[in-house]
Short mmCIF file of C-alpha atoms in Angstrom, two decimals:
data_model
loop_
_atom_site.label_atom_id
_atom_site.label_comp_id
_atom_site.label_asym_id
_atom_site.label_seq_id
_atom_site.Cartn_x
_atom_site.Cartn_y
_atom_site.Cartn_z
CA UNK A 1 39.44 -24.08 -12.24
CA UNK A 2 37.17 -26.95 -13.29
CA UNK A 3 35.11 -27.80 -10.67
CA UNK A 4 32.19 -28.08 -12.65
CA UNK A 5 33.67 -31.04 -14.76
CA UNK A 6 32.64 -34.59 -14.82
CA UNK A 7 34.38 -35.61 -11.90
CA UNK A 8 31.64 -33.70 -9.88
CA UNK A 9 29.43 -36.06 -8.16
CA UNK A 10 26.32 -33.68 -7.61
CA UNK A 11 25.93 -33.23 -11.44
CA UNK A 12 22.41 -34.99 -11.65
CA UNK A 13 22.28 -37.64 -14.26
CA UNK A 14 20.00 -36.34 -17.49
CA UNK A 15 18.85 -38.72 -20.09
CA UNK A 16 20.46 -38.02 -23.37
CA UNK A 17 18.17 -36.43 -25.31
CA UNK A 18 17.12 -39.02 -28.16
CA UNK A 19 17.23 -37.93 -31.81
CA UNK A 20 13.68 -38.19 -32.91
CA UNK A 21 12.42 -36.73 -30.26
CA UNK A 22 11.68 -32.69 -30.61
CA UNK A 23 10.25 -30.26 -27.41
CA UNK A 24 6.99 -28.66 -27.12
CA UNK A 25 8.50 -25.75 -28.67
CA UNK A 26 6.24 -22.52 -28.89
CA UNK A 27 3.64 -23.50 -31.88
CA UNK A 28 0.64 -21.86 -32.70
CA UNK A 29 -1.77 -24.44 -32.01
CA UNK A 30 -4.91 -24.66 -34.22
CA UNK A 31 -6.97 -22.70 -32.07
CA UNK A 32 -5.52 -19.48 -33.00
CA UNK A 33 -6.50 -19.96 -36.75
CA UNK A 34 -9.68 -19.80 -35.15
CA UNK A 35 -11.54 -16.43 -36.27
CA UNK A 36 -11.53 -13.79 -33.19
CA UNK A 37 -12.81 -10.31 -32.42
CA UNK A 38 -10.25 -8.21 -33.72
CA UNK A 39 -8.93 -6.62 -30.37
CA UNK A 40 -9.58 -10.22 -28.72
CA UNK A 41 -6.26 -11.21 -26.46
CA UNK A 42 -6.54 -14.28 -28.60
CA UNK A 43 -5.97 -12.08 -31.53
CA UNK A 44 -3.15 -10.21 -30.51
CA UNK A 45 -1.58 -13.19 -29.29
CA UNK A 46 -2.01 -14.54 -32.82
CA UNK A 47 -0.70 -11.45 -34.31
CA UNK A 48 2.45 -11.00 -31.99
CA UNK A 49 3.06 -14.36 -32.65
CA UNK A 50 2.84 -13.81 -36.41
CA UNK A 51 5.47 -10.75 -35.88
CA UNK A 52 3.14 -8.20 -35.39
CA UNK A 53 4.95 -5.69 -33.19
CA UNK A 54 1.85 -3.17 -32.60
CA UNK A 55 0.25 -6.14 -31.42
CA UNK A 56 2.47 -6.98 -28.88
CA UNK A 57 2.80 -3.57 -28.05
CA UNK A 58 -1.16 -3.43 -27.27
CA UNK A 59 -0.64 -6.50 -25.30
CA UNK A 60 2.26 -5.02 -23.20
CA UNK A 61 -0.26 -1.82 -22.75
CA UNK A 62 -2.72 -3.46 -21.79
CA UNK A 63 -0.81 -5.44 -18.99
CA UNK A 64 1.42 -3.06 -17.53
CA UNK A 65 -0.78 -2.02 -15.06
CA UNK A 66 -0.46 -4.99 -13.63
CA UNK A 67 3.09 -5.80 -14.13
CA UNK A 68 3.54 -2.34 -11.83
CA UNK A 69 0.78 -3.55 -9.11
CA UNK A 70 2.71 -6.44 -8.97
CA UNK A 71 5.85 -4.90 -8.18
CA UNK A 72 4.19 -2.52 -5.86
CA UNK A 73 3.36 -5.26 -3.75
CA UNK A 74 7.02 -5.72 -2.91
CA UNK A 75 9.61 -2.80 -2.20
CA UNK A 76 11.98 -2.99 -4.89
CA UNK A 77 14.46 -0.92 -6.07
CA UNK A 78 13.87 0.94 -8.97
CA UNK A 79 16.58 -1.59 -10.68
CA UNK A 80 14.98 -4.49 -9.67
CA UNK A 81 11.32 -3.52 -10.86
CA UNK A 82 13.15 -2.74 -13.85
CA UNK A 83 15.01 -6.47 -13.67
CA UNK A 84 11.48 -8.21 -13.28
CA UNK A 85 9.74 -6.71 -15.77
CA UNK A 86 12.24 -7.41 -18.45
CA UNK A 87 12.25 -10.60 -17.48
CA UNK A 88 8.25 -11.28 -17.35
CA UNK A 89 8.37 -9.85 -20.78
CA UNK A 90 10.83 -11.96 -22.57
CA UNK A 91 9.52 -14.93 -20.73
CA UNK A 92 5.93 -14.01 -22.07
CA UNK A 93 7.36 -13.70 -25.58
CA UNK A 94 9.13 -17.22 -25.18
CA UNK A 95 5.94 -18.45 -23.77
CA UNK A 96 3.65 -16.94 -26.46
CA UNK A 97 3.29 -19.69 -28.63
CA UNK A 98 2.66 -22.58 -25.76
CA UNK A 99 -0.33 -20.56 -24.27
CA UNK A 100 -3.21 -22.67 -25.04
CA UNK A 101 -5.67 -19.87 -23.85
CA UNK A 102 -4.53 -16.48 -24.60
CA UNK A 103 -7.65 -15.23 -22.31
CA UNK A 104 -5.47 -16.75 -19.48
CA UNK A 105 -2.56 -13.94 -20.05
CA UNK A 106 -3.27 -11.86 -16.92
CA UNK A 107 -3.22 -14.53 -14.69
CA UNK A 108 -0.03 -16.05 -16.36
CA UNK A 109 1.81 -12.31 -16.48
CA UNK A 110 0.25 -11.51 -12.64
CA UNK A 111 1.84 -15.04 -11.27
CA UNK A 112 4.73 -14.66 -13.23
CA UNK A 113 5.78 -11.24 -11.96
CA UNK A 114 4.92 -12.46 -8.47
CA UNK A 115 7.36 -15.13 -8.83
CA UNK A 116 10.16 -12.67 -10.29
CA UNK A 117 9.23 -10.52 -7.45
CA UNK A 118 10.10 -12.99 -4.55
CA UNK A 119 12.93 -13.93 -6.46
CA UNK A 120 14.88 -11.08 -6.49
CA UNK A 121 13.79 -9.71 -3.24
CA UNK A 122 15.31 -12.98 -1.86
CA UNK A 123 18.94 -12.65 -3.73
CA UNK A 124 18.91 -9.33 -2.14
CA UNK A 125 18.10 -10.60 1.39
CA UNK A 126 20.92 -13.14 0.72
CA UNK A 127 23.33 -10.60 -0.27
CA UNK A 128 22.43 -8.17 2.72
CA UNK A 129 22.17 -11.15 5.20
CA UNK A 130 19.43 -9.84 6.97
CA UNK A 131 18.38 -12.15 10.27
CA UNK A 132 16.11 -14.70 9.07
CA UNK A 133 14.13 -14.60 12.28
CA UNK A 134 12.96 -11.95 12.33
CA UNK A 135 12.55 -10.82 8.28
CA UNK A 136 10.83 -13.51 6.94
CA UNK A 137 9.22 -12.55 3.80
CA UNK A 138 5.29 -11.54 5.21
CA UNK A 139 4.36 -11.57 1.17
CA UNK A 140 5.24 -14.89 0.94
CA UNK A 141 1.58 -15.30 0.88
CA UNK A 142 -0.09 -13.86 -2.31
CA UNK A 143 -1.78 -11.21 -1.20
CA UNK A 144 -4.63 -10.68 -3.84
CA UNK A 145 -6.57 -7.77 -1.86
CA UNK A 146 -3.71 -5.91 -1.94
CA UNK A 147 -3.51 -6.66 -5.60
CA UNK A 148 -6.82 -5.10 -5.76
CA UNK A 149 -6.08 -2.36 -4.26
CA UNK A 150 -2.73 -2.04 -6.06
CA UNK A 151 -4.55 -2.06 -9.12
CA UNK A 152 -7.24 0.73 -8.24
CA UNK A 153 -3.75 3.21 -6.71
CA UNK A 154 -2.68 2.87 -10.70
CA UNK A 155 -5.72 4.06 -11.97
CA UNK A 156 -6.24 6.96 -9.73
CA UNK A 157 -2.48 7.55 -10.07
CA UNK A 158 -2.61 7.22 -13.96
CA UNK A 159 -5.78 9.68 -13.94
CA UNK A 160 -4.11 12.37 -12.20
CA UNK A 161 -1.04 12.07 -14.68
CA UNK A 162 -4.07 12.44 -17.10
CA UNK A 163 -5.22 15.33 -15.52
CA UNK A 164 -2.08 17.43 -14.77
CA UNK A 165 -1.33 17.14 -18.71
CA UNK A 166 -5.00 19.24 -18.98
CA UNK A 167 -3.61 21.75 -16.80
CA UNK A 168 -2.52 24.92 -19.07
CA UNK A 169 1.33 25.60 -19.06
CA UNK A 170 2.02 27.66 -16.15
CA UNK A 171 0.33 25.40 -13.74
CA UNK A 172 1.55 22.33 -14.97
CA UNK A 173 5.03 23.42 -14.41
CA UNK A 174 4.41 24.68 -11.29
CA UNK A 175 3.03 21.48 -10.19
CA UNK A 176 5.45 19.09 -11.41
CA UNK A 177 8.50 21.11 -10.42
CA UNK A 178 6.68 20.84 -6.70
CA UNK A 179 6.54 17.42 -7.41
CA UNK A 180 9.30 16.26 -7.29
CA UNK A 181 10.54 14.19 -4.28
CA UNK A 182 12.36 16.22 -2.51
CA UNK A 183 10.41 19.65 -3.28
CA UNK A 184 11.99 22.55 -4.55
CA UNK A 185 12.08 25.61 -2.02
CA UNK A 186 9.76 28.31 -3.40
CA UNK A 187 12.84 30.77 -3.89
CA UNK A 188 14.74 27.72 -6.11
CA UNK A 189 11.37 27.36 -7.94
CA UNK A 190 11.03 31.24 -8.06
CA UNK A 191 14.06 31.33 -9.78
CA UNK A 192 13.26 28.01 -12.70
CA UNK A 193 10.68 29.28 -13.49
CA UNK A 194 10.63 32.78 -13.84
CA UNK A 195 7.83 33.59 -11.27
CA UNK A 196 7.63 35.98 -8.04
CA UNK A 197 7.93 33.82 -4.91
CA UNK A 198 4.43 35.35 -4.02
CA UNK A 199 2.64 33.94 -6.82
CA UNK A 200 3.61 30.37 -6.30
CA UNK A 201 1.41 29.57 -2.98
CA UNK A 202 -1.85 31.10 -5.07
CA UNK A 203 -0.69 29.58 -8.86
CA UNK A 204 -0.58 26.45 -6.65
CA UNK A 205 -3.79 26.26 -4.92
CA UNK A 206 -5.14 27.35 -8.50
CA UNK A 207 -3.85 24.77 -10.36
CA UNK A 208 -4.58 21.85 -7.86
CA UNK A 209 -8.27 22.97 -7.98
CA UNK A 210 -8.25 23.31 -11.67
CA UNK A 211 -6.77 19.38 -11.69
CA UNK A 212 -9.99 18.13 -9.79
CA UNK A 213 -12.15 19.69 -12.44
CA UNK A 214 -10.05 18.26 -15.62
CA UNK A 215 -12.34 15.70 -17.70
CA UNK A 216 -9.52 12.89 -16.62
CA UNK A 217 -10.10 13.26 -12.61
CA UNK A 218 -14.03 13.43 -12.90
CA UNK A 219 -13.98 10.32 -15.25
CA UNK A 220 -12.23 8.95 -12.69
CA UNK A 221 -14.17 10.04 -9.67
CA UNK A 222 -17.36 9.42 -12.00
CA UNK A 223 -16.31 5.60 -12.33
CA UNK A 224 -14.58 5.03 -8.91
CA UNK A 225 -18.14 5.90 -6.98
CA UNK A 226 -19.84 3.52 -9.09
CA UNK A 227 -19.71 -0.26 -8.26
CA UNK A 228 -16.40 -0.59 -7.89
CA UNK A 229 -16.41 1.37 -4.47
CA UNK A 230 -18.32 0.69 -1.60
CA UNK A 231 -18.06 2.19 1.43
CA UNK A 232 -15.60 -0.24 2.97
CA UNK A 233 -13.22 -0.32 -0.20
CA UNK A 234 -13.22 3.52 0.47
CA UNK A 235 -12.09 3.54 3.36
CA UNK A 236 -9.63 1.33 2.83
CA UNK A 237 -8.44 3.31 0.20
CA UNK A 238 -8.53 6.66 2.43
CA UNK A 239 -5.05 5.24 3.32
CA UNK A 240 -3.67 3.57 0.11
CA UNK B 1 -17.45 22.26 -2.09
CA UNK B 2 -18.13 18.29 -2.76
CA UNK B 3 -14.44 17.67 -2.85
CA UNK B 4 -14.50 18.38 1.01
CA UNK B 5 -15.66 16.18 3.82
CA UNK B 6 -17.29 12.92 4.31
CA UNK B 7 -19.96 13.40 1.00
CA UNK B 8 -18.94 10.31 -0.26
CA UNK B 9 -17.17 11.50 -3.41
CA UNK B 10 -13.42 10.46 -3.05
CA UNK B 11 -12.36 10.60 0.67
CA UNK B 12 -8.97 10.15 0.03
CA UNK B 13 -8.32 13.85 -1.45
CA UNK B 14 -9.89 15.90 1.64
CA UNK B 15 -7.54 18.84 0.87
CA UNK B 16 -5.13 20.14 -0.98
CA UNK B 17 -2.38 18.43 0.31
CA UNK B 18 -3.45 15.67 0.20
CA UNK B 19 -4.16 16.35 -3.31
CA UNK B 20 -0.36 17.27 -3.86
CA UNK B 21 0.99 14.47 -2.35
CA UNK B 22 -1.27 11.99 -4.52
CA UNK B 23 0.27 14.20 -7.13
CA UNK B 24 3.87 13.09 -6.11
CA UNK B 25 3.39 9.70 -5.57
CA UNK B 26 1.40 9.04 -9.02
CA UNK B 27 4.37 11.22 -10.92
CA UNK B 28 7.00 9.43 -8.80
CA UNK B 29 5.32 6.13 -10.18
CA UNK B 30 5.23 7.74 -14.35
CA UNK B 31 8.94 6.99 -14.92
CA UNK B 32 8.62 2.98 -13.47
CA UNK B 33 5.54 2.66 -16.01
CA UNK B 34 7.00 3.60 -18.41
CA UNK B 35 9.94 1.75 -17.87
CA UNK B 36 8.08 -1.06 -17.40
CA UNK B 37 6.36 -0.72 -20.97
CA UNK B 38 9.77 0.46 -22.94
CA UNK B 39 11.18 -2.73 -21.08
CA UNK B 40 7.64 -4.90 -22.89
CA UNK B 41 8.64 -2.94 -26.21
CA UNK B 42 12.08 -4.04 -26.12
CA UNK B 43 11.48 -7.35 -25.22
CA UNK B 44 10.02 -8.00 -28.38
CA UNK B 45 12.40 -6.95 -30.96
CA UNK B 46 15.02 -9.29 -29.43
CA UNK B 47 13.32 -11.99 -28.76
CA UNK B 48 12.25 -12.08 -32.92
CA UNK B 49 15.75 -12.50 -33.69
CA UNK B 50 15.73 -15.38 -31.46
CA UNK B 51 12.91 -16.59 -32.63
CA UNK B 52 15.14 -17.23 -36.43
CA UNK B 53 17.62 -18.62 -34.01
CA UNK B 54 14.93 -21.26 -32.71
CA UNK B 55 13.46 -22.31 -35.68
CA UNK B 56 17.26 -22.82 -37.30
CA UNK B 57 18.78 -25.15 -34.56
CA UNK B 58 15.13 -26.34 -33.22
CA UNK B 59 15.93 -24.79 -29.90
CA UNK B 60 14.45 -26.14 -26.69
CA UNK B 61 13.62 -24.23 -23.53
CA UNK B 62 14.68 -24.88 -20.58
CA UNK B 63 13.01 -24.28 -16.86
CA UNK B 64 14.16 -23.50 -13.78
CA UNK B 65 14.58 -26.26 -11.51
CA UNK B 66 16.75 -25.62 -8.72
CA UNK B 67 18.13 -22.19 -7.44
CA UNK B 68 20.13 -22.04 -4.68
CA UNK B 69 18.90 -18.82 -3.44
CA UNK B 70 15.50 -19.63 -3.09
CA UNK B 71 15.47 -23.23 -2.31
CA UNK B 72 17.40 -21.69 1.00
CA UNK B 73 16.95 -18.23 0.64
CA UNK B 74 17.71 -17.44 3.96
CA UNK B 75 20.86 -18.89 3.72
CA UNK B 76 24.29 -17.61 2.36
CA UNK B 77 26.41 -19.83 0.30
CA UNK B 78 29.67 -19.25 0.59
CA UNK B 79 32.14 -21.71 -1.02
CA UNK B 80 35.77 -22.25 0.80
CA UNK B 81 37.20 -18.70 -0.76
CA UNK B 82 34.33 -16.47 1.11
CA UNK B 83 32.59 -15.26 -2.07
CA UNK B 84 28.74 -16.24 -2.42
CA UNK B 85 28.17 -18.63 -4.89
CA UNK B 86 24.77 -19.36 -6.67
CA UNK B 87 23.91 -21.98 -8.13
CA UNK B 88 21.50 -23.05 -10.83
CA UNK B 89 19.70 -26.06 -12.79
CA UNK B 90 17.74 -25.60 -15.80
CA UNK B 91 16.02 -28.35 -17.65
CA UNK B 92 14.38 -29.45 -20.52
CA UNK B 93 13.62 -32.99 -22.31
CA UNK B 94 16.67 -34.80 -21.87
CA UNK B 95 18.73 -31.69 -21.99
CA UNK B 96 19.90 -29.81 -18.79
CA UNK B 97 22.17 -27.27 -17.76
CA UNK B 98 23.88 -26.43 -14.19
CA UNK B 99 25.57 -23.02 -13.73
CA UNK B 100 27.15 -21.65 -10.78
CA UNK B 101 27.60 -18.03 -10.06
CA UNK B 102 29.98 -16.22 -7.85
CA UNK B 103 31.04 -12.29 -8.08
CA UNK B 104 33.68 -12.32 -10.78
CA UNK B 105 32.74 -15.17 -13.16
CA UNK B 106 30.21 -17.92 -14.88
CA UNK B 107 30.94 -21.61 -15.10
CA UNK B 108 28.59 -24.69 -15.69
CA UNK B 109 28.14 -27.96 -17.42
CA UNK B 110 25.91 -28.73 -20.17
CA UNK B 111 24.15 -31.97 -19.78
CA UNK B 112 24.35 -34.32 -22.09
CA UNK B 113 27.97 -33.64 -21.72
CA UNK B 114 29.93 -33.22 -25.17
CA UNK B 115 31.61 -30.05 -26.88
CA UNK B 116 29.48 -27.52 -28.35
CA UNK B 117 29.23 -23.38 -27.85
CA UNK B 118 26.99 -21.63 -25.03
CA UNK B 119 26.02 -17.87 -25.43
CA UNK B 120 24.68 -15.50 -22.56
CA UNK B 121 22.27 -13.13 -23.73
CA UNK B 122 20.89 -10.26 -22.11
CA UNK B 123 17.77 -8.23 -22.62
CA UNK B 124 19.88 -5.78 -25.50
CA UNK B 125 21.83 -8.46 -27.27
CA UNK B 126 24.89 -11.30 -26.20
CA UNK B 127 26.94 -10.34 -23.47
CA UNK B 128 29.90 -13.32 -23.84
CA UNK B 129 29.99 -16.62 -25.91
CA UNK B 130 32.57 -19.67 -25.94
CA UNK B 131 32.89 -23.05 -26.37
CA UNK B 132 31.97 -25.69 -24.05
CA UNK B 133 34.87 -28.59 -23.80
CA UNK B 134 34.54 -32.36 -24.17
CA UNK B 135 32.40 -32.64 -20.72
CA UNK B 136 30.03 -29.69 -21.41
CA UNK B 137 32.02 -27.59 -19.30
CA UNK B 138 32.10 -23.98 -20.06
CA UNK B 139 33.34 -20.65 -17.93
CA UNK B 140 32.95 -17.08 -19.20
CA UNK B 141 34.82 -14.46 -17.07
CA UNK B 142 31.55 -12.06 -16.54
CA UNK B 143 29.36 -11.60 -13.76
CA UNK B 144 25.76 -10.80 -15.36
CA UNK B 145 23.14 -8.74 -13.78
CA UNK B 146 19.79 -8.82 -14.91
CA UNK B 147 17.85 -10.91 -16.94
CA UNK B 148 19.67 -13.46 -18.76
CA UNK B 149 19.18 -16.29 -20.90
CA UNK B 150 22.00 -18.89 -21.55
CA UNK B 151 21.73 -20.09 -25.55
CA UNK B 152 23.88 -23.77 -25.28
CA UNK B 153 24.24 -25.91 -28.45
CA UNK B 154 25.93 -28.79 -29.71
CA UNK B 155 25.17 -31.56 -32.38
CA UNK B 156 22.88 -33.65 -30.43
CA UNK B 157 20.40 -30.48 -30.12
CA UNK B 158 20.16 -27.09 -28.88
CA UNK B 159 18.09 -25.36 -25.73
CA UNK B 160 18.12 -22.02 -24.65
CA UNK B 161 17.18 -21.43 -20.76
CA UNK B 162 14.41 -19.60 -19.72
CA UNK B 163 14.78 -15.81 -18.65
CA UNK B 164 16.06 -15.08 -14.65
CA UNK B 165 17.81 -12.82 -13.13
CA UNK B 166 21.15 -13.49 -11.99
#
């Protein structure tokens, strides 16, 4: 089967390529011999660039966030979140070299997910031939409030992760095992954990007061009621 | 308490379960994170090696151009056998690439046409390599999922598309 082959007539005509000629392959241009503040994106890029793996590694930290508010603007499977962000990050690290200013990475890594995003959601709305009328894609249209408030979900999300790893032992078993989607019954986690049925409602209500007291949630709570919130943003939130 | 009521400090956690759901949904969300930073990590150490690979055969990327499933997304393709087909273009200066997918199987033509070897790589390492014939024309018998990148060369040059999922 060779339908591919020359006699094809949509095969677009390409000029060859000629000798000489070389692509804008990923260079360091001169600006990032340029001297930078040390934790700089411009320096990391520089550094990643240079082969510096804990570099990169502080630049995939530091973007993540986003890379998941991104995704949480769309409802993906977890295998598809997992598809696009493989796939923003080996584009970034093809892309490195040709960024002419590093301090433009979020917005690069934040449009590039975006784009990954609609892309797979529409191969699976191919695939699952859903009606075109009446599913047409309402994010279509970047949404960059909900970005926003994608962003700020992370951080209170990420601070309670922060917090339950405060909690002492007991507790923070007791709350994860009830965590988990769906819940345990209390005689199933009577019997995980080793704990009377009659001390899990009280453990409970223990332990989730003890979390809103842990440094991590009243950092949080400190720097959410500051400027970041006012009272419309919160109420917003109140639903997020 | 200040937790409680409308004192301005944190609405959304008026009790405790709303507390414990919060709880859920930001643990439910842990594994994705960190999947999406192992997936960062990983990203790296492969694309090094291909970074040796680009500065030995001066390798050019290639963009997306055309994809079938988004130019009509709303649309299913289906060639005269029934299976869904997509279709791709990726191009470059003076060097392209056009690949058509269906269920079982790869084929596509590198542009200039002329023999030479294409390899498909995925995130962890190559997933199928062979030759392209006298026309550019190459089929490998794999249906990838996930990110890929398609590695072509030849003697007039070499180009390596940029990283989609197919």
């Amino acid at each position: 089967m060779r339908t591919l082959c020359a006699g094809r007539a949509t095969i677009r005509h390409v000029t060859p390529r000629p000798p000489h000629e070389t692509g804008p392959g990923p260079q360091p241009g001169p600006a990032l011999d340029a001297p930078a503040p040390d934790h700089s994106l411009t320096a990391l890029v520089a550094a990643a660039l240079a082969g510096d793996e804990r570099a990169w590694a502080e630049i995939v930290r530091r973007h993540a966030a986003l890379v998941l508010a991104r995704i949480h603007q769309f409802r993906l499977t977890p295998q598809q979140a997992e598809d696009v962000a493989q796939t923003v990050w080996l584009n970034l690290c093809e892309h490195l070299g040709s960024l002419r200013e590093p301090e433009a990475l979020p917005g690069w890594i934040s449009t590039t997910t975006r784009h990954e995003c609609l892309r797979v959601t529409a191969a699976a709305r191919r695939t699952i031939l859903v009606d075109p009328a009446t599913d047409l894609d309402l994010a279509v249209e970047d949404d960059e409030d909900g970005l926003a408030l994608e962003l700020l979900r992370d951080e209170r999300h990420r601070a309670l992760r922060a917090g339950l790893a405060e909690l002492p032992e007991h507790q923070r078993r007791l709350l994860l095992l009830l965590s988990t989607d769906p819940p345990p019954t209390y005689l199933e986690v009577s019997e995980q954990l080793g704990i009377p049925v009659g001390s899990i409602g009280p453990t409970r209500q223990r332990g989730l007061e003890r979390l809103r007291r842990t440094q991590a949630l009243r950092g949080y709570v400190a720097s959410s009621t500051g400027t970041g919130f006012d009272a419309g943003g919160r109420d917003v939130l109140a639903w997020g | 308490m200040s937790w409680h009521g409308d004192d301005g400090v944190n609405g959304q956690w008026v009790d405790d379960e709303a507390l414990a759901r919060d709880l859920t949904a930001a643990l439910a969300e842990d594994d994705l994170y960190r999947g999406i930073e192992q997936a960062g990590l990983r990203a790296f150490g492969f694309q090094r090696q291909l970074v040796a690979l680009r500065d030995e055969l001066d390798l050019l990327l290639l963009e997306l151009v055309h994809d079938s499933e988004n130019n009509d997304a709303l649309v299913a393709v289906r060639d005269r056998s029934g299976t869904d087909t997509r279709s791709l273009v990726f191009e470059g200066l003076g060097i392209g690439v056009e690949v058509e997918l269906t269920d079982d199987h790869v084929e596509g033509q590198v542009i200039p046409a002329g023999p030479g070897r294409v390899m498909l790589h995925g995130p962890d390492g190559v997933l199928a390599e062979v030759d392209t014939d006298e026309v550019g024309y190459f089929r490998v018998d794999v249906r990838p999922h996930g990110p890929v990148q398609l590695v072509c060369s030849s003697d007039t040059g070499a180009c390596a598309t940029q990283w989609l999922v197919w």
